[in-house]
Tab-separated table of C-alpha atoms in Angstrom:
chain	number	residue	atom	x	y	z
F	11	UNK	CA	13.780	88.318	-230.713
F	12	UNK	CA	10.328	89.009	-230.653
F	13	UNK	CA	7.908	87.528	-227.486
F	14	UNK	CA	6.867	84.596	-229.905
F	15	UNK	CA	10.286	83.263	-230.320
F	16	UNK	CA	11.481	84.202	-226.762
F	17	UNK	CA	8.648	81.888	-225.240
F	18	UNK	CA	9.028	78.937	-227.930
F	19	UNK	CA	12.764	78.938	-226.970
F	20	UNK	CA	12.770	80.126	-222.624
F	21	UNK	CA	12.949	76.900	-220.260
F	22	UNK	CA	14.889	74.668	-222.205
F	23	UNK	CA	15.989	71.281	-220.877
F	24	UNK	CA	19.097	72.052	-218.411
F	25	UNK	CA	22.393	70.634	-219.391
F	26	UNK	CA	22.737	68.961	-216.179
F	27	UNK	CA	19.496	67.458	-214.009
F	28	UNK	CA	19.511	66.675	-210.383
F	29	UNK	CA	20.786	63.210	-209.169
F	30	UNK	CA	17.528	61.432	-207.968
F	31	UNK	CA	17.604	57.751	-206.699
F	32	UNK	CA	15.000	56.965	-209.679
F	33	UNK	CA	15.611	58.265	-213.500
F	34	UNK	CA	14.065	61.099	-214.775
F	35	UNK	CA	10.801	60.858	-216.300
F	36	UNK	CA	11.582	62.664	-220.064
F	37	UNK	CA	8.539	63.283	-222.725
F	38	UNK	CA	9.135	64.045	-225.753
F	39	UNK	CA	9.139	62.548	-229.305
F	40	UNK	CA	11.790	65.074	-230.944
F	41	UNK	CA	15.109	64.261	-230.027
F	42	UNK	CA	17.637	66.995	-230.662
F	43	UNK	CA	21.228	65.908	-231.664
F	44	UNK	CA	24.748	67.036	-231.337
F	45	UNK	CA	24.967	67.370	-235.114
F	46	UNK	CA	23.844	66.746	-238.566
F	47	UNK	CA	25.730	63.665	-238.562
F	48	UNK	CA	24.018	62.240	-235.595
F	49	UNK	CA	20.477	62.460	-237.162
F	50	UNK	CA	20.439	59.024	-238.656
F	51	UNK	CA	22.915	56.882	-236.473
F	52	UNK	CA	19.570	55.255	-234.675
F	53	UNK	CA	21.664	52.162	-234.132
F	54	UNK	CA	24.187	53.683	-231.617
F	55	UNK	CA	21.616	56.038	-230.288
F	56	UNK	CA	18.393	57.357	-229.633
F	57	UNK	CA	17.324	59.942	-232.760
F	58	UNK	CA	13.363	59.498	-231.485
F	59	UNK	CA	11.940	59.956	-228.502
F	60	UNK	CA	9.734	56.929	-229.532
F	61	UNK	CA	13.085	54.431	-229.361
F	62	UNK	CA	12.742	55.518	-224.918
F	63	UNK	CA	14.453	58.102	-223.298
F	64	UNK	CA	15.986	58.085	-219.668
F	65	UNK	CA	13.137	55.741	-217.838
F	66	UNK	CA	13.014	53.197	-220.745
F	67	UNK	CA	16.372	52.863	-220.765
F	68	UNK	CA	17.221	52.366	-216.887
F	69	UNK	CA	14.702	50.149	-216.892
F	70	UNK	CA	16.347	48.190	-219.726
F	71	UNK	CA	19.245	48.345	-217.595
F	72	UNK	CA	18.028	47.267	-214.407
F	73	UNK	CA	16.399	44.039	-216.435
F	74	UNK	CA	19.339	42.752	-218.410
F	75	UNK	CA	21.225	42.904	-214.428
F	76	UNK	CA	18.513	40.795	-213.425
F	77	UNK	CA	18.564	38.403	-216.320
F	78	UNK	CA	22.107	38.255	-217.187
F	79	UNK	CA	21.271	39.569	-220.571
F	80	UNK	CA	22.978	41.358	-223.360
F	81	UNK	CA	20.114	43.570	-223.897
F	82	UNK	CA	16.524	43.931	-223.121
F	83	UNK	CA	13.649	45.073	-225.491
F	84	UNK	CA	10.453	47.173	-223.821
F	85	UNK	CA	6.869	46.226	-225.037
F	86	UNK	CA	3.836	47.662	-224.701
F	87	UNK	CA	2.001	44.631	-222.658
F	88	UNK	CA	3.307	40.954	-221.629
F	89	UNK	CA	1.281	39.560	-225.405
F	90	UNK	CA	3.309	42.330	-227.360
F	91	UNK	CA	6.977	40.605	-225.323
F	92	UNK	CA	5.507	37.093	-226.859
F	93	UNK	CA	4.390	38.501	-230.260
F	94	UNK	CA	6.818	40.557	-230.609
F	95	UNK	CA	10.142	38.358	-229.865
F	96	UNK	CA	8.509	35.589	-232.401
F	97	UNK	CA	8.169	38.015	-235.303
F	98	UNK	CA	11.633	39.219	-234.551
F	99	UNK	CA	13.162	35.927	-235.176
F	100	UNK	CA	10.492	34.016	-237.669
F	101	UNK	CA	9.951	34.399	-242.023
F	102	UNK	CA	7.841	32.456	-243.971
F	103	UNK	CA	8.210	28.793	-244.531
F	104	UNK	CA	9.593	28.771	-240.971
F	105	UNK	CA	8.016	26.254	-238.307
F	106	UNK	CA	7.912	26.804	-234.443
F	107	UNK	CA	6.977	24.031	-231.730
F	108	UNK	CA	4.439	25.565	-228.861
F	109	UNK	CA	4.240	23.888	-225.356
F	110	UNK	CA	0.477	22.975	-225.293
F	111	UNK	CA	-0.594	24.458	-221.766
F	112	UNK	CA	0.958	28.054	-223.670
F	113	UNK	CA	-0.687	31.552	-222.510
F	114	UNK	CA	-3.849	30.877	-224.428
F	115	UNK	CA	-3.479	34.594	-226.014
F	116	UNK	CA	0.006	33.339	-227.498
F	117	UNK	CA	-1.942	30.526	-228.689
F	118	UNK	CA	-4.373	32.570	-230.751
F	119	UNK	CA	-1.902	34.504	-232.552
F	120	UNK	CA	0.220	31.557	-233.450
F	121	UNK	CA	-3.060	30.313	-234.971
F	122	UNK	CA	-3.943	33.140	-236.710
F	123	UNK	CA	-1.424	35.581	-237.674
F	124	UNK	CA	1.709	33.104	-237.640
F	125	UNK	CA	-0.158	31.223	-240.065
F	126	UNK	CA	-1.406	34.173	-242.258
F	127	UNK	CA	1.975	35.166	-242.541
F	128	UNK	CA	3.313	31.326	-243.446
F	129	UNK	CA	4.664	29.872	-240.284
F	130	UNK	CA	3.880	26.736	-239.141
F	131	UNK	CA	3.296	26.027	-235.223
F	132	UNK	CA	3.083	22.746	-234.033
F	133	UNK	CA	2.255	21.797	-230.109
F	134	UNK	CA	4.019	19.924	-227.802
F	135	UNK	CA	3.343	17.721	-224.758
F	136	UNK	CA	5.162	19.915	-221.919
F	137	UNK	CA	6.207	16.582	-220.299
F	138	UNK	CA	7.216	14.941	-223.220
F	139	UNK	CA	10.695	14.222	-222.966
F	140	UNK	CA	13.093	16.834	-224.461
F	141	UNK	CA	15.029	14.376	-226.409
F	142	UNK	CA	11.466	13.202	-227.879
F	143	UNK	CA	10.550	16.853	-228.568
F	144	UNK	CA	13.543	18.250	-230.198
F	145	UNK	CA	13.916	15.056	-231.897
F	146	UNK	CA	10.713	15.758	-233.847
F	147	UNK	CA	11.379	18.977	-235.004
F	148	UNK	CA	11.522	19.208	-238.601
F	149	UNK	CA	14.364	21.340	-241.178
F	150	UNK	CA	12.010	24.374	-241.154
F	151	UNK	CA	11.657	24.420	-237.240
F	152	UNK	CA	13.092	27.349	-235.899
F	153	UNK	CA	12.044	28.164	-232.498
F	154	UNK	CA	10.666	26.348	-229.559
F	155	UNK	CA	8.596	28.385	-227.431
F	156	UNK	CA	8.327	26.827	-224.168
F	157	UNK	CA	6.042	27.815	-220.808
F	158	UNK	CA	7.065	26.252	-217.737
F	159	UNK	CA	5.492	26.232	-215.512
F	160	UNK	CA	2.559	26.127	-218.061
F	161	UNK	CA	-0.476	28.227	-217.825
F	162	UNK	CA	-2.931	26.856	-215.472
F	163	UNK	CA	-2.097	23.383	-214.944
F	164	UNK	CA	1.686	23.705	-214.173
F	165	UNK	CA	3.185	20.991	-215.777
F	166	UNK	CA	7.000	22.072	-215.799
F	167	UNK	CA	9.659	21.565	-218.430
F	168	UNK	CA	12.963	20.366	-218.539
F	169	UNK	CA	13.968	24.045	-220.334
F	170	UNK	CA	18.179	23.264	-219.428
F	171	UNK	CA	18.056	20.349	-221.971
F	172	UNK	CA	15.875	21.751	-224.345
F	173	UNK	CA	17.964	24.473	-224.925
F	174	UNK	CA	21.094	21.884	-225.041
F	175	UNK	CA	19.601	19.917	-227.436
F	176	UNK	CA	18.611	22.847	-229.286
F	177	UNK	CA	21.153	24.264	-229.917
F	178	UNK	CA	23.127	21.524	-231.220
F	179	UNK	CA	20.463	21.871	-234.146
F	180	UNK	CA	20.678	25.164	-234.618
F	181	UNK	CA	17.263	25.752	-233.464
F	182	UNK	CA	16.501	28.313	-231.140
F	183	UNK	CA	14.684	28.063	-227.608
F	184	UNK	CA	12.413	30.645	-225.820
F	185	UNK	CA	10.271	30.497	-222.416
F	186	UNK	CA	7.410	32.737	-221.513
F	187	UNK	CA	9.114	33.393	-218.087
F	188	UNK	CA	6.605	35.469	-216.296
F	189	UNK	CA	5.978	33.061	-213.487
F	190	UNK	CA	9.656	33.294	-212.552
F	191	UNK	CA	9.282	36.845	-213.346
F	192	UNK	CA	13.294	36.777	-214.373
F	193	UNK	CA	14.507	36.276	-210.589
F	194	UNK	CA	12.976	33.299	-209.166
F	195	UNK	CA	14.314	31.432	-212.806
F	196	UNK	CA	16.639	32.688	-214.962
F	197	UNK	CA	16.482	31.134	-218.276
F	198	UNK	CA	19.331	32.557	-220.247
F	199	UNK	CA	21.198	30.999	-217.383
F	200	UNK	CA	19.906	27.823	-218.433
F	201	UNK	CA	20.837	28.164	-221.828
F	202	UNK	CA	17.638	29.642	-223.443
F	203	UNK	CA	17.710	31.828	-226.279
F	204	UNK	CA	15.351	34.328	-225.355
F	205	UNK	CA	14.112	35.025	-221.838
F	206	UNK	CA	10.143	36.680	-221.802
F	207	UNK	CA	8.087	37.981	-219.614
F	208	UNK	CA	4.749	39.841	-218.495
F	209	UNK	CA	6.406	42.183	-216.414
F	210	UNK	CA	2.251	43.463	-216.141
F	211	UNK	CA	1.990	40.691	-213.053
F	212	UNK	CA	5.022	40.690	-210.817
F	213	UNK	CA	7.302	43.433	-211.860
F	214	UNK	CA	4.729	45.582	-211.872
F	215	UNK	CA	2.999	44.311	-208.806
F	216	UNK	CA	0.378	46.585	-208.293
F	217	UNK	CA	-2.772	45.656	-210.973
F	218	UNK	CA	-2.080	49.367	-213.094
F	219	UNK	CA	0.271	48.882	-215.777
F	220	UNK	CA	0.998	47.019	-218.895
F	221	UNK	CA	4.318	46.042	-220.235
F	222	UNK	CA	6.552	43.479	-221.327
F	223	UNK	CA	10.297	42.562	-221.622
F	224	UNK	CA	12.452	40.104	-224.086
F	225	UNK	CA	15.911	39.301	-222.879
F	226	UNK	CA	18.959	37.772	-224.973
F	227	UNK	CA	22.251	37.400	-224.268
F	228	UNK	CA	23.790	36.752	-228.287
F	229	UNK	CA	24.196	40.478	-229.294
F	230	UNK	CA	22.530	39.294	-232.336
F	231	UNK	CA	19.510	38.481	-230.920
F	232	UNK	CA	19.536	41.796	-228.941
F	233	UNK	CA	19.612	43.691	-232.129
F	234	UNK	CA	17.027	41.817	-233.540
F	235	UNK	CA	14.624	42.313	-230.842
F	236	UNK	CA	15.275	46.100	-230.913
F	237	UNK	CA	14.754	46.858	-234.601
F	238	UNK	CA	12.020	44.457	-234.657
F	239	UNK	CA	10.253	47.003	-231.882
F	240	UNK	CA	11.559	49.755	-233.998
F	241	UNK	CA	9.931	48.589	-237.415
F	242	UNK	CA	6.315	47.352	-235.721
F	243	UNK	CA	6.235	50.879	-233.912
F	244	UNK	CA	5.965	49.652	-230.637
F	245	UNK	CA	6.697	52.104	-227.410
F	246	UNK	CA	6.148	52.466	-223.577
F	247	UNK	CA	5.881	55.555	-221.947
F	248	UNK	CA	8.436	57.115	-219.576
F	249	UNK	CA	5.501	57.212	-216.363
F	250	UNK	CA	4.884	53.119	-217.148
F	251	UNK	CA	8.786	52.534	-217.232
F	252	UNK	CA	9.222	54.556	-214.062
F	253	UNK	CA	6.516	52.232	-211.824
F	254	UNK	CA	8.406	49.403	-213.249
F	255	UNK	CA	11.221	50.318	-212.489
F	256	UNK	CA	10.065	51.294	-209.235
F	257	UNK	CA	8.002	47.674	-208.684
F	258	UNK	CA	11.477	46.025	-209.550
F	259	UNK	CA	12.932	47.616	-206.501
F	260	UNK	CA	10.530	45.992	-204.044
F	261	UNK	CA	10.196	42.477	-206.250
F	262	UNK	CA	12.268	39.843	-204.172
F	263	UNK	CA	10.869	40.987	-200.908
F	264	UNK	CA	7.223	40.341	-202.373
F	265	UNK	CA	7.931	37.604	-204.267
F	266	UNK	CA	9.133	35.714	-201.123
F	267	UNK	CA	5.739	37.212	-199.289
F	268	UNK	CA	3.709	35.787	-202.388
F	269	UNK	CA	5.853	32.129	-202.282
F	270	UNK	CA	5.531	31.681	-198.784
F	271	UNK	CA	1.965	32.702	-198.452
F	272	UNK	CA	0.730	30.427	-201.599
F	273	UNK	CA	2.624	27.426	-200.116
F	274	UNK	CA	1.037	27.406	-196.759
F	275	UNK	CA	-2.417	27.873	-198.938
F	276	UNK	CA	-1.752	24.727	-201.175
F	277	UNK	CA	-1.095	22.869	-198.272
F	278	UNK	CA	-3.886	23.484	-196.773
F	279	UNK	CA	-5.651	22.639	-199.736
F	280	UNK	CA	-3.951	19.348	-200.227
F	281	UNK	CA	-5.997	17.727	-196.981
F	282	UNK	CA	-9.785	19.186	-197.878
F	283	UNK	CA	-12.050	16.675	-198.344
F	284	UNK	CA	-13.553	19.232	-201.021
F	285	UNK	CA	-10.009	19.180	-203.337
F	286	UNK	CA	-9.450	16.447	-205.680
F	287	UNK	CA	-5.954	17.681	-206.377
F	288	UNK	CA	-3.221	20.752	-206.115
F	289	UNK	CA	-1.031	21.629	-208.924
F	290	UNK	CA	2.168	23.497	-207.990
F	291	UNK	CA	5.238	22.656	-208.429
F	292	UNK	CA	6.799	23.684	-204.997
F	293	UNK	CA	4.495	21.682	-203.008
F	294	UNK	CA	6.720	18.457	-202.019
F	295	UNK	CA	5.133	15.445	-204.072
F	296	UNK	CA	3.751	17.492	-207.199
F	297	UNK	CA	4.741	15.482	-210.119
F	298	UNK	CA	7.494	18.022	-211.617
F	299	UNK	CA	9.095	19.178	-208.060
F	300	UNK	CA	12.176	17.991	-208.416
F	301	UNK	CA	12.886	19.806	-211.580
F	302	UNK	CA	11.410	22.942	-209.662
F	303	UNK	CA	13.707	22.219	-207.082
F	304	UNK	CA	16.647	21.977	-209.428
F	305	UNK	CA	16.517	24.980	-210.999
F	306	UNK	CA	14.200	27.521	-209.133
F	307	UNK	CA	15.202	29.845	-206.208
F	308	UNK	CA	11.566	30.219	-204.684
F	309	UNK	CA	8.359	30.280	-206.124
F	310	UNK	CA	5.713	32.671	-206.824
F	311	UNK	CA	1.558	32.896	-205.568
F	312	UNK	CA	0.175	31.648	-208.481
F	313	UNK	CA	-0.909	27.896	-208.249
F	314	UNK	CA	-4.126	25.707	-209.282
F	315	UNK	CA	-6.509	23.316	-207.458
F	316	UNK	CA	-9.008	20.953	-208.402
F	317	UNK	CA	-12.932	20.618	-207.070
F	318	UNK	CA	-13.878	16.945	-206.578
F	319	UNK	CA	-16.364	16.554	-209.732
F	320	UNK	CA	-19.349	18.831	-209.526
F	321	UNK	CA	-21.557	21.025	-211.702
F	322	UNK	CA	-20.971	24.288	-213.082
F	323	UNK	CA	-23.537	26.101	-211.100
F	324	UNK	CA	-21.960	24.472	-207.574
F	325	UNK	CA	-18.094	25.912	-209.268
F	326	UNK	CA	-19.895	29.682	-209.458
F	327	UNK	CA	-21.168	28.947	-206.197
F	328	UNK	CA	-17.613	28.284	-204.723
F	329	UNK	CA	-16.518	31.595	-206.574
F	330	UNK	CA	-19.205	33.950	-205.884
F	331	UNK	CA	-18.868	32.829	-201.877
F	332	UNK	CA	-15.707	34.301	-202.072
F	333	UNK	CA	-15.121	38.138	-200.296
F	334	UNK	CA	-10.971	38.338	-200.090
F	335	UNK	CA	-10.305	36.819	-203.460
F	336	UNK	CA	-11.425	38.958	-206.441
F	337	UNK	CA	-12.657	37.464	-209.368
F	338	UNK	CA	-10.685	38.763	-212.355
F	339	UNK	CA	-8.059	37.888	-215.177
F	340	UNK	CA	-3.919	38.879	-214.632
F	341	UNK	CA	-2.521	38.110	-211.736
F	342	UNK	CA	1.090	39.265	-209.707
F	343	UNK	CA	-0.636	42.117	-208.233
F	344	UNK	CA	-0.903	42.554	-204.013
F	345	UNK	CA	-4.388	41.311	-204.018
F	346	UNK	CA	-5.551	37.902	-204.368
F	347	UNK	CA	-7.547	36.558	-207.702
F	348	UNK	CA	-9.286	33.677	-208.490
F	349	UNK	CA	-10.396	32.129	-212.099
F	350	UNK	CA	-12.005	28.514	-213.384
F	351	UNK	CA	-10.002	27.650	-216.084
F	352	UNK	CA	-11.773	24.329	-217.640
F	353	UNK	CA	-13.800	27.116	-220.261
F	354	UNK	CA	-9.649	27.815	-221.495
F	355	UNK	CA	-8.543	23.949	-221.723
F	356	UNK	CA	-11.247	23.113	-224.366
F	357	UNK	CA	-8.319	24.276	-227.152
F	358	UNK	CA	-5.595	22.038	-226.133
F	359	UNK	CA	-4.352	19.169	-227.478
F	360	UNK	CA	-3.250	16.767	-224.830
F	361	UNK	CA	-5.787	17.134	-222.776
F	362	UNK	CA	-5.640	15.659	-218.855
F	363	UNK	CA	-7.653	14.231	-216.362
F	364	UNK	CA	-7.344	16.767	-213.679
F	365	UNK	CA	-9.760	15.441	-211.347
F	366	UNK	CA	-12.928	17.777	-211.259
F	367	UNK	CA	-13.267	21.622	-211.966
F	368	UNK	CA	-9.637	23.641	-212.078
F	369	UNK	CA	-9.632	26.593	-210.465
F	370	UNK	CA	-6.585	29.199	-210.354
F	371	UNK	CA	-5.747	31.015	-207.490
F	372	UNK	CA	-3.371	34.395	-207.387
F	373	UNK	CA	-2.188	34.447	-203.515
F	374	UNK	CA	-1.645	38.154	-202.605
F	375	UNK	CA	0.001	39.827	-200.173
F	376	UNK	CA	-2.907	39.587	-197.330
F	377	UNK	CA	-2.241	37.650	-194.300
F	378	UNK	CA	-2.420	33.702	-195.701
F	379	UNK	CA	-4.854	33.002	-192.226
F	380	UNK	CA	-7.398	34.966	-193.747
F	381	UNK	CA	-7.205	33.828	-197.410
F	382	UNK	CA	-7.538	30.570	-196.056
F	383	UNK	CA	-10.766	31.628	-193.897
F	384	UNK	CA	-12.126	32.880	-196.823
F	385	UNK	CA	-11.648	29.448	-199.073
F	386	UNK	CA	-12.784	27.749	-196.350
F	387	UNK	CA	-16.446	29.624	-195.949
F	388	UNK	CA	-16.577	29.283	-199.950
F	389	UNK	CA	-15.514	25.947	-200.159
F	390	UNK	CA	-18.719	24.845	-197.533
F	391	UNK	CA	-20.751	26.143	-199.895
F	392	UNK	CA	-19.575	23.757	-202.771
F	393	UNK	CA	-19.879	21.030	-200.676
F	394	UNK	CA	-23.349	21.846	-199.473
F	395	UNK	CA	-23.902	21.658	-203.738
F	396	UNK	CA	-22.710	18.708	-204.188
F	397	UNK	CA	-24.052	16.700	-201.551
């Protein structure tokens, strides 16, 4: 062969790799099969490197484990899990009920592309009964997306008799499960449908990558969920997969860091003169604690408080007093973040009293003393604007 064709063909992939403890982190977009039958049996395996390799699919692995699942479908980012699961499973002339306090970025495309493309999406009260909610779903309603606890105000839903209910009308049940991040809550457990999450915040758990997961246990819905990723072109690359799969490793010993630490912050919240409320569901006497209690194993850092009333500039004040807490969107990373949120409630429909200015807090992995120093310093401040 001449030097052309020797090089084009030397250091081809070895038959057999080395056993590592994580997979092995294969590029490539042509796959090359056994035979000329193989070329187009995509359902029973991978013809395209875009379909994942070795790191997409132990990470697929490792998250069904977790979830209980039949399968698990990658995404590109947590939106692309939401988006992606609801086109899998909606048509035209279909109708889907929202929880109100929803991701506001799954709000948006409900309300735009969902109803470009002919589905209806109605919104619900997340602590409206679930005999009241499923019992206004319509013929056409096929799905009922639920968030619980709900982005930033934490309202939780009774999700185990949603899905019960459901089901007994056909009508299938989903929950944006990032906060439980798939081990603190397990929704297919609970009878859910379809389990989602942002694995971008605690899987991840480090602030550097995007991606998102949709779990199922009916095989149906598993295949679904895969061609629908197939036929939209979505894909994650083997590096992302790899520090997922690697962030899953170390997830229940920082998720009981992050639980423990955000508790002993809201409590010490819960007694400043400067807080007109805290909203999370672990602290003993929120409103929904004992169905936290009932069907969560631990909780997570994420959790909101309210100012007593005061003006926007005072709010900025508060935030820009702040050194330890960054001031930034995402959250499930090993630094702490804080956000106002009233700017995001404008767009609901049940709208609450929550007492004065909401502000959400991400409670890291730093030592909870410190954090709590730092509110403290910041939360002078506000009270020096407010008189």
């Amino acid at each position: 062969m001449d030097d052309e064709t020797r090089l084009i063909r030397a250091g081809a992939t070895p038959d057999k790799l080395a056993k590592t403890v994580g997979p092995p982190i294969q590029k490539g977009s042509t796959v090359l099969l056994p035979d000329a039958e193989a070329l187009y049996d995509d359902h029973n395996r991978v013809t395209y490197g875009r379909q994942g390799l070795a790191a997409q699919a132990a990470l697929a692995d490792a998250l069904a484990e977790m979830e209980g699942a039949a399968g698990v479908a990658l995404y590109p980012s947590g939106l692309a899990a939401v988006t992606g699961a609801l086109l899998a499973v909606l048509k035209a002339g279909d109708e889907i009920l929202v929880a109100d306090t929803v991701y506001r970025p799954t709000r948006r495309f409900c309300d735009t592309v969902l109803k470009r493309f002919g589905v209806k999406t109605g919104y619900f009260d997340p602590r409206q009964a679930p005999e009241e909610l499923v019992g206004r779903a319509a013929d056409a309603t096929r799905l009922i997306l639920m968030e619980s606890p709900g982005s930033l105000s934490f309202e939780m839903q009774d999700m185990t008799r949603t899905a019960e209910l459901a089901r007994a009308r056909n009508i299938l049940t989903a929950a944006d499960n990032t906060w439980g991040a798939g081990y603190l809550y397990k929704p297919l457990e609970h009878g859910v449908d379809l389990s989602i999450q942002a694995l971008t915040k605690y899987v991840g758990g480090h602030s550097d990558v995007f991606m998102g997961s949709a779990a199922a246990r009916d095989p149906a819905l598993v295949r679904a969920l895969l061609d629908g990723v197939v036929q939209t072109g979505w894909s994650v690359s083997p590096e992302d997969a790899y520090q997922m799969l690697r962030g899953l490793r170390t997830l229940p010993t920082r998720l009981a860091r992050h639980g423990e630490s955000g508790l002993a912050v809201a409590r010490w919240l819960a007694v400043r003169p400067e807080v007109a409320a805290v909203f999370h569901p672990a602290l003993p006497g929120a409103p929904d604690h004992a169905l936290w209690a009932r069907d969560y194993s631990g909780a997570c850092g994420l959790f909101a408080f309210a100012l007593k009333p005061g003006p926007a500039a005072a709010v900025n004040a508060f935030l820009d007093e702040l050194t330890l807490f960054g001031l930034g969107f995402s959250w499930g990373g090993f630094e702490s973040l804080a956000i106002p949120c009233d700017h995001q409630l404008k767009t609901r429909r049940f709208r609450r009293d929550y007492g004065g200015p909401l502000i959400r807090l991400h409670i890291g992995l730093e030592d909870a003393r410190d954090l709590v120093a730092d509110l403290e310093s910041a939360l002078s401040v506000y009270a020096g604007r407010i008189g």
